Structures are given as C-alpha cells and as structure tokens.
Amino acid sequence: MSRLSYHKKAERWDVWEVSCHGPEEGNPFAEHWMKGSFSCDKETVDADGFYDGGGIYKVRFMPSYEGEYTFKVTADFLEEEECGSFSSMPAGAGNHGPVRVADTYHFAYEDGTPYYSIGTTCYVWDLQSDERIAQTLETLRNSAFNKIRFCIFPKHYDYNLGEPRSYPYEGTPMDSSVLTKENFWDYVGNAQGNDWDFYRFNTEHFRHIEKCILALRDLGIEADLIVMHPYDRWGFSAMNKEQDDHYWKYVIARFSSYRNVWWSLANEFDLMKSKTEEDWERYGAMLVEKDPYHHLRSIHNCMRMYDHSRPWITHCSIQRVDLYKSSELVDEWREKFHKPVVMDEIAYEGNIQHGWGNISGEEMLRRFWEAVCRGGYPGHGETYMNPDDILWWSHGGKLHGESYKRFGLLHAIMSETPGSGLMPYKRVWDEVCAVPEEKEGEEKAVKDYYLIYYSFMRPSFRDFCFDEETPFRVKVIDTWDMTVEDRGVFCGKFRVELPGKPYMAVQIKKEQ
Amino acid sequence: MSRLSYHKKAERWDVWEVSCHGPEEGNPFAEHWMKGSFSCDKETVDADGFYDGGGIYKVRFMPSYEGEYTFKVTADFLEEEECGSFSSMPAGAGNHGPVRVADTYHFAYEDGTPYYSIGTTCYVWDLQSDERIAQTLETLRNSAFNKIRFCIFPKHYDYNLGEPRSYPYEGTPMDSSVLTKENFWDYVGNAQGNDWDFYRFNTEHFRHIEKCILALRDLGIEADLIVMHPYDRWGFSAMNKEQDDHYWKYVIARFSSYRNVWWSLANEFDLMKSKTEEDWERYGAMLVEKDPYHHLRSIHNCMRMYDHSRPWITHCSIQRVDLYKSSELVDEWREKFHKPVVMDEIAYEGNIQHGWGNISGEEMLRRFWEAVCRGGYPGHGETYMNPDDILWWSHGGKLHGESYKRFGLLHAIMSETPGSGLMPYKRVWDEVCAVPEEKEGEEKAVKDYYLIYYSFMRPSFRDFCFDEETPFRVKVIDTWDMTVEDRGVFCGKFRVELPGKPYMAVQIKKEQ
C-alpha cells in the first residue's frame, strides 16, 4: 500500500499536491529530500519537494494540459519509488493559466488571452493581521489591479517598525522596542540581536503566504513575489551563500506550482550591499533550472538598473530613476531591452514626506497613460498620511487616493487594442501615440488603431489626416473625468474638438 | 557755425543724439556715412551714425558716466570734423543703466542693482495697431515682467497671417490674400512675390520700434530685440550676406544707445536654413565690434542649441528641447556653459493645438520656480484661443492666463536673495534647493539662505537639520495661492509642517 496521499483530480493550471510522512528527527529541511516526476502524453515535469513540518513532506505540480497524468515520487527516506495517477480537468472560469511574454513586449495568459498589466505594490500586506488582509483583498476585488508586488520577508522601514505576523525562520527577532522613527535607518541591514536558524523554516509563515497567493488567484490577480529586499533588520538580507540557496530552493519548491506567481528576485537589488552580481545571476539560474513552469522573472532597481538584457530576465521591472521623467522613458527601455517594460514604481500617490511618496492622483494617472501609450505597463502605489500609519504601499487596507478609481477605464481601453498590445508610434512630435504592436518589416502605413494621449497638454482641437478610403471611429476620452465620447466616423482630413483640459486622449479605430 | 543740432544735456545712460542735414539724392543709406567720437575723463566711445530719412543723419550715444563730454562728428559729406560738448547729468529715478552679467551666472544693472529677470515673449507686439500697443504696455505695467522678447522683422506663422503696421524696407510685400490657416507653412521662408529694396530702410518702421523700446524703458523693462527669425514670408530671412550686414549695421547704429536693449541674434536660429554658423559668428563679431556699450548678446534655439560657450555670447537663451524636462535642466546648462541661463521658451500657457502652446498656468509657474531654484531665469508666454485670434505670444494685448499673476511673488522672493543670485544646491535628493551663489573654494557649510521648492510633490512635512548655533527664520510659501507664512525662528533639528499640496516652497533665512 502506497504511503502517499493525493487527490485523483486536478484542475489544469491549478496546484496539485502529493504528500507523505517522513522523518521528523534532526533537521528535515536540510537533511532530507523528496522529488516527483509528472507525465502525460504532452509533457514530463520534474519538481523538487519540500518539508512542510509535522513529519509531512510534499511535492507540488501544476499540470499544463488536460488529460491523464502519471507520477513517480522518490525520497531519501522512501525505500523505493512510489507511483500513482490523476486526471487533469478543464480549466474553470477565470483560469487562463500562467502569464507569459507575448509578442516580445507584451503578456498573455497561457491560453492566449491577452493580459494587460495594471499593477500595485503593497510590500507586506500579507504579513498584517487577518482583518487587514481581508480588507486588502476586498479593496483589490473592487479595483482594476491585476498584479500586486509583495514580499516573502518582513519589511523594516519608516512606517514599518512593528513586528510582522510571523517570521520565515524558527528563532527570535531583535528587540524592536528600541526603534524610533528617528533611528530606524541605523538598523537597515542589521543582523545583530536576532537569533534565527536559517536552516529551519517556519512553515506556518509560508503556508500563510500560499493562502494569500490563492486568494489573489481567485481575484484574477498575479502575485509578483519579491523574494529578497534590503529593508531588513533581522539579517535576512545578509545571509550567506549557502543560506540564500537553501531559501531559494525552498521558495521555488513551495510556490512554483501556483499559476499566478511571478518572481521578483529583489526589490531595489542595488541597495543590497552584501549581494554581488554573481549572486543575482546564481539565483536567476536556480529559477531557470528549478521552476519547471518558467514563471516570469524580473529584478527591480533603486538607482541603478540591472542589465535587463540578461537572458533569464523575462521583462523589465523598473523603478523610475529620475524625479521628473518616469513612464516617459518606456519607449527608450523597450528599444534598449526588447522585452516588456513594467513600471513597478513610478512614485506613489500620497502626501508623506519622502519625495518618492507624494505625487498627486493626476500625476499618477498621467504616468499610467504615458506608460501605456509608449507600449509599457504601469504600476501604482499609495502613501497617504493617516493617524494609524496604515499605508497601502506597505500594509494594504483601504485606498485613499484618486488615481486608482480611473484605472478601470484605462484597462478597458487597453483591452480594445487589436493584437497583443500597443507600441509607441511617432506620428507628430507633440503627442504620445500608440498603435498595435507591429513586427519589423510588417509596418502598415495606415494603422488599424491609434490611441493618442495629450498628457498635461491642453489642446482645444487637433487636426488629423489619413487617406480618403479608411473610415475611422473617433472617441474622445477624458481620462480624469472618465468619460468616453463617440464623435462618429471620419475619413481623410478631419478636426477633433477638445475641451482644452489636461489628461485627454483620442482613440481612432478603423471601422470594420 | 556748426551744422549739428543736439541738446546740451543728457541723462547718464540715456540716449543722446546729434543730427545734421546731409545729401538726400541717390541712396543715402548705402552711399553716405557719418560717425561720432565721444569723450569724458573716464571714457572715449566711437559710434556709427545712420541715415534717418528726409536728409537727416544722426549719431547716437549713451554716456556711461556723469560729467562733461566733448564730441567730434565726421561724415563723408562734411568738409571737416565738427565738435561740441554736453553735460551728462545724474541718472534719474529708476535708471540703473544697462544690464550686465554679474557673478558669472547672474545679472545686475550697471549701477550694481541686482536684476532678477522675469521675461515674457510677444514676438510682434510692436508691429500691431496703436491701440493694441497701448493695451500691451498697460498689461506690462501691471505685471512683474522686466524683460520682453520681440522682433524687428514682422512674423508669418499660424495666427500671424495679417500685414504688420509697417515694413523695414521700402517696397511692396507679397499678396497675403492667398494665405490660409492650411497653407501658411508653404510660405515660410518664401521670398517670391515680394519687391523690396534691401538697401533702403523704411525709417518710420525703425523710429516706431524705438518708441516701443523707450516705452519699455520707462516701465523698467528690458527689450530683448530679436534681430533675425525664420517665420518670414517676405524674404527678410533669406537676404544675402551683404544685405544682412547692411541690416545689422543699421540696427546696431540705431538701437545700441538704448540702455534697455539686449541683442537676441535670432529666434530659433537653427530653423534659418539659409544661414550658416559662419554667418552667426559674423553677426556676433559685428555686435562685439560695433555696439560700443556691449549690450547682452544671445542666440535662441529650436531643436539644436547654439554653442553658448562662444565668447561673444553673454548668456544662454534657451528654448526647452524636451516635452517634459525644461527648467529642470537649468543646473546642467549652468555647469556646461558657465553663463547665466535664461529660459526664453519653456512652452506657453494656453490651449492652442500646438504642443508648445498649451500648458496650464500651474505647469508654467512650476517651470518658473524650477528655473529660479536651479539658479536660472524663466521666461513666460501665453497662447489662449480667442475669437479675435489675438494671442499674447505674438500680438500682446491682454493676458488671459493664471501664471503671470503669481510672478510678482516669485520676483519678490528672488529679491530677498543675499548676494547676486541663487545657485542650485544638492541638499537632499527629493527637493529643489537654491542657496546664494558661491565661488569655488568659498563654499559655506551652513548657508545664509535656502530656498527650497517642492514642485509637483506634496509632502505633509519636512524635517531639517542645521547646527545648534545658527538661528534661521522659516517661511512657508504657497506659490500658487500666493501666501507667505512666517513660522518663526529655529535652530538645529526642526520639522516644518506643510499642507500636502503641490507648488509649495520653504524659505530658510539666517537671522541677522
């Protein structure tokens, strides 16, 4: 009789899991291993297992196809290979599979459905109280966000001096009662005063994060997991190479089979002074080797960008490096890296003291449209002062700003793009114009679609000139007041009257 | 008995003039010359004269000192040198002499009074009807502007298709009834259909411009004369070298003695396709040689900047070359050219269709403060649509915008600068900070004065930290709502509460 327990059915692109009892003595995280191999007529996948505490070992798998799968499990503590089978059922409603790069600069789910990324950042929403987490999920449910960046490790920073709900390792943290808003910087990168066993994971911490990933999945939201980051007072950013690799291996084994996981190797990698380029390259290579599903991989900068042309990087995850120009540079980065450009930090809407956290809703929305009309994907964050120091940017909770209310319209307009996505197009010098992505050598003289954005400019009218044959439907979009006005169908030369207000867009779409 | 007529008294830095009858036959502009030499115990100045029509020849002079002057006049039609004398009287109220470069990056009048430039542009306000000109002067009287850029030649462009009040040459213009808003570009740089004698000036045209220069002088406004420009349908931008030099010589002889004249060699020199770098260098050399008072000299760009490090250029006259960054680059240009940086076009506040002419009042004011807090000097312009197509940018008239109302406060704050002007100072990364200009090697650790601007950022507070000894008076400036709030005197570490609104500034001034 098999010692394995598992379900006989899985949903395509869902997590399927096989578990088994094994040794509890010693350090099972470090001293034992289990792995699985999964086969159907279309694929064979090998995956590492992991220890989940209480004598339970697991291997997880995400079936990429429908149909009958067989599997084999081996472990150092199993005398012989154990086998079994299960059925992979059709994907349910809303399950389109993992997100992939499409057409060089864009994204699509594995079933081919285009994915137009509208991200937000809540660094440690997952490590707050149950009530706050529920509130965050409710806020997300009522938003247009379909990606969220957050950390596995807790965060230490201004407004983030409290203890997280749990720690990733067994042990005890430093005494945080010494911390003040004035001295917190002195502890960034600190390890002293902590006592962790970097080889014994706190499985509850990871199980909780999995619950968060699943809750996001059920909302149709991608979980952009920040695996490492510098804002740490516990020594998690200063582990040695062996400890780092032990962590990466565990994280990959646990999380890879969740279809909505993206890998963000780091938030602000360049502030992690104890890590070298060799380290980042090694983590990247581990992901390529050990994540059987090849989830999206990126690495996020503070002042200095990583070389996004590295082959293991699937897309550019960019924090703006200029106080003034952010999304305005998306087209340059597209040309430089030939990958999707995701603006994962274009400053935060809010009013805190820090210069990265106090732009207006208007400016945030402007940066969103600029990014989209230059063929990129924008990301939001919010940092409004409040008496409880609960800021969306780190804690989640409720949104207090103005920009997020307007992302639904932007996403709806993005969804009207013919093809995989938009590319920047230099029509005239004084507008931002996007057209459907074209392959080199396949450019059309007259495009099927133009999305033109006027940013802070306020023209009272604009003249257009196409050929006399092609009929175009013209819509005027007030991106701030969220109105879309159908102006009818035009050919050749025509004028579009505009209200002389900022943040206007014009959509010009070929009539079928 | 002398044939000369002149006054026996002049005011220091005013125009003093000696005139004389001479030949009317032939072409007096090209065939005769007159010149003068003017001496007191402190200076001897040689100046070219000019023909003013009706048989009258003139030489003009601006005395730079008080006291007794003697002069000699010679002409090809005078049998012998004629002499005379006059008294240069003390400068009257508001007469501080011509503006000079001060302390490398700044300006001061010749009497040492600092000059903080707040410019505007009305390209051909001078060539409108008397009523419009009077209206423009009234608008200027009620404004903070102390410099205006305008042309000697008429302008042909969108909204500028009518005839000017006069032409600079004798002859007849092309038939302008063929022009429409659609075809005007086809005529830019045109010469055909015009019939001018480029060797016979229309003296009435020049006398009228002199009246405008004097009216500006009486308002304390510098006349930044644009001598050449590309927006021309009459052939004035395409004269040959000899004709150009004839024009330059005449312009210099007539206008140099007006203390409030600045020379702008061109508006958008790089659009004047028939002129070469050699041409611009020759005009520059003529100015250096023939303007005895060495008025300020600059050359303004469209897409490509002139090399402002050329020695004959006194200051950078810059049109922004990026849709997003304009005044934000002032500090870079200071470092590159080591000259005053004047933003003579940072886009126009308005709502016309052109991308250079439709920013908001808020954005214009923001660019003004950015320029000032980076150690430069901003320039305004306005292009609001109206039924009569009278736009301040070209025609003058009334202002319709919002930014200009707020320049008075900016100028008042600039006037509180200790020393010659402000320089940018990297205090922290997320603010724009200016301190009094310091010479290399003479930097103070704690400055006497900080002017900090938060631009579009909206901090709710900011912390400052100086030494415990120096008392600073702190004022919070709402640059848009035009309030200045005195928060009292602080030492060492202190917090300044702010309203979380954009466009705020903080002035921190050492208590005496």
XYZ file of C-alpha atoms in Angstrom, chain B residues 117 119-121 123 147-149 224 262 264 267 298-300 315-320 341-348 377-381:
34
model
C 14.951 88.509 -14.915
C 10.699 87.537 -19.034
C 7.837 87.239 -21.443
C 7.613 86.875 -25.207
C 7.044 88.405 -30.895
C 12.126 91.678 -19.947
C 10.243 91.133 -23.191
C 11.447 89.359 -26.337
C 15.305 91.656 -25.828
C 19.519 93.190 -25.355
C 18.897 88.256 -29.453
C 14.685 83.322 -32.530
C 22.329 85.662 -27.020
C 21.031 83.282 -29.673
C 17.872 81.218 -29.215
C 24.174 84.287 -21.617
C 22.259 81.181 -22.658
C 18.873 81.925 -24.214
C 17.209 78.540 -24.224
C 14.079 77.035 -25.645
C 13.292 73.728 -23.960
C 20.789 80.596 -18.111
C 17.644 82.332 -19.341
C 14.758 80.030 -20.254
C 13.400 82.103 -23.111
C 10.823 79.494 -24.030
C 9.581 76.824 -21.631
C 6.353 76.333 -23.619
C 3.416 78.729 -23.495
C 15.883 82.856 -15.034
C 12.491 81.929 -16.502
C 10.515 83.343 -19.411
C 6.765 83.287 -19.978
C 4.424 83.326 -22.944
